[in-house]
Coordinates of C-alpha atoms in Angstrom, one line a residue:
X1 CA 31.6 -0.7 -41.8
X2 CA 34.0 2.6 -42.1
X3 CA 31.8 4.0 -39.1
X4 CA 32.1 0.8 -37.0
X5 CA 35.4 1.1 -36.9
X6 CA 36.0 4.3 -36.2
X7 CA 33.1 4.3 -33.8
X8 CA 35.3 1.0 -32.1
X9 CA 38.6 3.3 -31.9
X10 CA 36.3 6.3 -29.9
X11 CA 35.7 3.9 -27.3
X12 CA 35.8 5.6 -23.8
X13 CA 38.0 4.4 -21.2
X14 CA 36.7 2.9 -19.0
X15 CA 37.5 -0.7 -17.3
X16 CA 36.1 -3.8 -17.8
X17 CA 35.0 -4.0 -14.0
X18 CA 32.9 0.1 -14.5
X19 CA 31.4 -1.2 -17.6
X20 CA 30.5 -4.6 -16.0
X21 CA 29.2 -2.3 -13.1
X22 CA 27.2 0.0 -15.2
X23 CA 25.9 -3.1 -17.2
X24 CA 24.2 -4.6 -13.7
X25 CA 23.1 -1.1 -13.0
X26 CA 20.8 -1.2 -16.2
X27 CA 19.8 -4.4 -15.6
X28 CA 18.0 -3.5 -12.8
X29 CA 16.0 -0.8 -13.9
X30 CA 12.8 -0.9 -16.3
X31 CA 11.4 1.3 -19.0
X32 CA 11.7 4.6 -19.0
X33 CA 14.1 4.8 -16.2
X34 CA 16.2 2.7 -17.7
X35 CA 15.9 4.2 -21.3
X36 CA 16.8 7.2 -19.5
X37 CA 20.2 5.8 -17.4
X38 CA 21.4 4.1 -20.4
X39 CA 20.7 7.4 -22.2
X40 CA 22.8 9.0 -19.6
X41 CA 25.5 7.1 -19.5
X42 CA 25.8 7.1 -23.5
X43 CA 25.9 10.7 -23.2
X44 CA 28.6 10.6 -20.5
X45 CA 31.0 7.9 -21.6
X46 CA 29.8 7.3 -25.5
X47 CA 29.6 11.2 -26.8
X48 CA 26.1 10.4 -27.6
X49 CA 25.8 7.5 -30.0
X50 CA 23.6 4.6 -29.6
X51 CA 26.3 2.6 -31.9
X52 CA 29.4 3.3 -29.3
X53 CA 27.0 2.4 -26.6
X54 CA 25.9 -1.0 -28.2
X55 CA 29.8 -1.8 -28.9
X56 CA 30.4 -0.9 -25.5
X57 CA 27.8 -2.1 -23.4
X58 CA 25.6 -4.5 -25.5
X59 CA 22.7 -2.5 -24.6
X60 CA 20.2 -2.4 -27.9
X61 CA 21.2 0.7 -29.8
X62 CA 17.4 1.7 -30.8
X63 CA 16.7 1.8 -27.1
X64 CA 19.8 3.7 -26.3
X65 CA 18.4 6.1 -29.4
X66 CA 15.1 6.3 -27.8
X67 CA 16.1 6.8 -24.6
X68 CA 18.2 10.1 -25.6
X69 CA 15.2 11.4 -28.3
X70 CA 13.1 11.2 -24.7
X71 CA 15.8 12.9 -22.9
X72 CA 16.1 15.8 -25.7
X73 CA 12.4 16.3 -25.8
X74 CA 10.7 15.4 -22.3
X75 CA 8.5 13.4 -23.5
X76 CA 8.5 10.0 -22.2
X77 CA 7.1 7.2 -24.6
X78 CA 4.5 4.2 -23.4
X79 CA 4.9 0.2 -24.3
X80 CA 1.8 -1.4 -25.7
X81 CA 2.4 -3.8 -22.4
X82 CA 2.5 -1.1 -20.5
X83 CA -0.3 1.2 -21.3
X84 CA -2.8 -1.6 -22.4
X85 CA -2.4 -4.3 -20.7
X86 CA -2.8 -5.2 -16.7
X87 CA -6.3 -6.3 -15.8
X88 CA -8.9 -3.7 -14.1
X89 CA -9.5 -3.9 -10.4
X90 CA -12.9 -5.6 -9.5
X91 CA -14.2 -2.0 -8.7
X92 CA -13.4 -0.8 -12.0
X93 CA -15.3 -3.4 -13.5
X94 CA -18.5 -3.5 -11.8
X95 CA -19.2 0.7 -10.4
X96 CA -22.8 -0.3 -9.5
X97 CA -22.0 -3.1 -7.4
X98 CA -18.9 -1.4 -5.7
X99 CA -21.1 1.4 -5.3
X100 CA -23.6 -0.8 -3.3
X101 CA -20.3 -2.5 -1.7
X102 CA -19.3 1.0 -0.3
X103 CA -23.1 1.9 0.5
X104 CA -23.3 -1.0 2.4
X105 CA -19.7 -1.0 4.4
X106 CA -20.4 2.9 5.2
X107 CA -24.0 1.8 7.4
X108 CA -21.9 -0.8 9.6
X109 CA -18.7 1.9 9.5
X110 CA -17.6 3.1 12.6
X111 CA -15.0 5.7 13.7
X112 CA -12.0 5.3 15.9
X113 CA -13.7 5.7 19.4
X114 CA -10.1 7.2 20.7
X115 CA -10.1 9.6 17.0
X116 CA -6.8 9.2 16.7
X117 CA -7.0 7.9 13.5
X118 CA -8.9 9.5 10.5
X119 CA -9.1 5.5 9.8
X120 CA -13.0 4.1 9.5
X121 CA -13.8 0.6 11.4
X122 CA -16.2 -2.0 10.0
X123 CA -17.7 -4.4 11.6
X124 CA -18.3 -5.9 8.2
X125 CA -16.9 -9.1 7.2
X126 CA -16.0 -9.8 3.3
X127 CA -18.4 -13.0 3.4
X128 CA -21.3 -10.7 5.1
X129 CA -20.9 -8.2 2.7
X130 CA -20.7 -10.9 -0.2
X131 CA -24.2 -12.6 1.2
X132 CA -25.8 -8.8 1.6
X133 CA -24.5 -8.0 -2.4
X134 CA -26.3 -11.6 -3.3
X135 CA -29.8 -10.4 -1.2
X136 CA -29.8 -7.3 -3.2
X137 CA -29.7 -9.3 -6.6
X138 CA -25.9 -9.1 -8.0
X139 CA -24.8 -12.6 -9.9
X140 CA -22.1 -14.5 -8.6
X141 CA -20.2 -13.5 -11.8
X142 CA -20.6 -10.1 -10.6
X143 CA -18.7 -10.9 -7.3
X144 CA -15.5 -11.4 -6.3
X145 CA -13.9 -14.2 -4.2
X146 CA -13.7 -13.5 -0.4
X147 CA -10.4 -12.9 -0.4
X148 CA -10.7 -10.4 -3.0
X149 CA -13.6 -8.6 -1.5
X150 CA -11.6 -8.5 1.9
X151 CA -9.3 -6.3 -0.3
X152 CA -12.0 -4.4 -2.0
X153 CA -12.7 -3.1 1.4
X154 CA -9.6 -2.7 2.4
X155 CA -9.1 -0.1 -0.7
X156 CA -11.8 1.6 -0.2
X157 CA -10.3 2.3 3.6
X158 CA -12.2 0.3 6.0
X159 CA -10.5 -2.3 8.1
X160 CA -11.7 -5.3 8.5
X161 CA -12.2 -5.6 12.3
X162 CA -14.1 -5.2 14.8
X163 CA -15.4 -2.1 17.0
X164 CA -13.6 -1.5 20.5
X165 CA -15.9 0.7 21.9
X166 CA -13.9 1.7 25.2
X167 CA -10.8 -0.3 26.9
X168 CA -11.3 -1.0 30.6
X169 CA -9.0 1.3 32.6
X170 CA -5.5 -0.3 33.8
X171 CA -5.1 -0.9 37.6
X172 CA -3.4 1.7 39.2
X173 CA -1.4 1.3 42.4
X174 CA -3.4 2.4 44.7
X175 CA -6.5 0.6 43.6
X176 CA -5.5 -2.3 46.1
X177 CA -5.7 0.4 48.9
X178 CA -9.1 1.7 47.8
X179 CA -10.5 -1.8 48.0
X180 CA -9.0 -2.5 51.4
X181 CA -10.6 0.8 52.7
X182 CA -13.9 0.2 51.5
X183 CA -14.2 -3.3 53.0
X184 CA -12.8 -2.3 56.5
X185 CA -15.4 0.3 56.1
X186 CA -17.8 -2.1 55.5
X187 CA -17.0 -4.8 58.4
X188 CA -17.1 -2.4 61.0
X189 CA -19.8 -2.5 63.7
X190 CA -21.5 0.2 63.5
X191 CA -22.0 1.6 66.7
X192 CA -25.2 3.7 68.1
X193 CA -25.7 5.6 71.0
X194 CA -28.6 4.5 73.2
X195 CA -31.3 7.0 73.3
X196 CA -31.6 8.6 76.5
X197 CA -35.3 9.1 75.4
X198 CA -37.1 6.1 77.5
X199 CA -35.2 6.8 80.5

């Protein structure tokens, strides 16, 4: 209790508007970079001590603590939620069939005609690749949804459209002129000298 209240009397000074401010500011972050503002500002305003900084600012004291333990030694600690949970992509799951998938997308891949891109075009829809994985013997349970699969292959860097093999040219100006030459060329009489041969 002694150490409350002279943690209470060692408040820093600061207003109710920065500490409101610095409040929202942690409230936005997450984790470890949060751990590591609140950490900072403990350090900065709270000489240090996870109680002053709970008085203070009402953030938990034991994350304020572990926040300046990872700031002293670097290392940066992992949730449970974090490091175990999330659910593995489809790829992840099934390597044999994404394998197939990407076997599969590379014989209908195409490259930029114009190579300006280092981006590979399929011509390979996700429900044609879906029906192809089903011919070779994968379970639907194995597969994904369409929509799924159309991000599959977006992952694994084809786009999902078609092949433009080469863009007709724009009309230049003077193609107009070229045309009008050619057909007065073309309606002209042509005009032969008589052969002075049967005279």
């Amino acid at each position: 209790m002694c150490m409350q209240h002279a943690t209470l009397k060692s408040r820093p000074s600061l207003t109710p508007s920065q500490i409101a401010d610095l409040r929202l500011a942690a409230s936005k972050l997450s984790g470890p970079e949060r751990r590591s503002f609140e950490a900072e500002m403990t350090l900065k305003y709270g000489e240090g001590n996870p109680l002053l900084a709970e008085a203070v600012f009402g953030w938990g004291r034991q994350t304020v603590a572990l926040g300046l333990a990872e700031k002293r030694s670097g290392i940066i600690c992992l949730g449970a939620q974090s490091a175990l949970s999330g659910r593995k992509r489809w790829e992840e799951q099934h390597p044999q069939a994404a394998q197939a998938l990407c076997q599969l997308a590379d014989a209908h891949a195409q490259q930029d005609p114009t190579f300006r891109t280092s981006l590979t075009y399929t011509r390979l829809t996700a429900q044609s690749a879906l029906k192809a994985l089903r011919e070779q013997g994968y379970s639907e349970e194995e597969l994904p949804s369409p929509s799924t699969m159309a991000e599959v292959l977006n992952r694994m860097g084809y786009r999902l459209r078609k092949v433009v093999k080469a863009k007709p040219q724009k009309k230049i100006k003077e193609t107009d002129a070229i045309f009008d030459n050619i057909k007065k060329k073309m309606t002209k009489p042509c005009h032969r000298k008589a052969s002075n041969a049967g005279a």
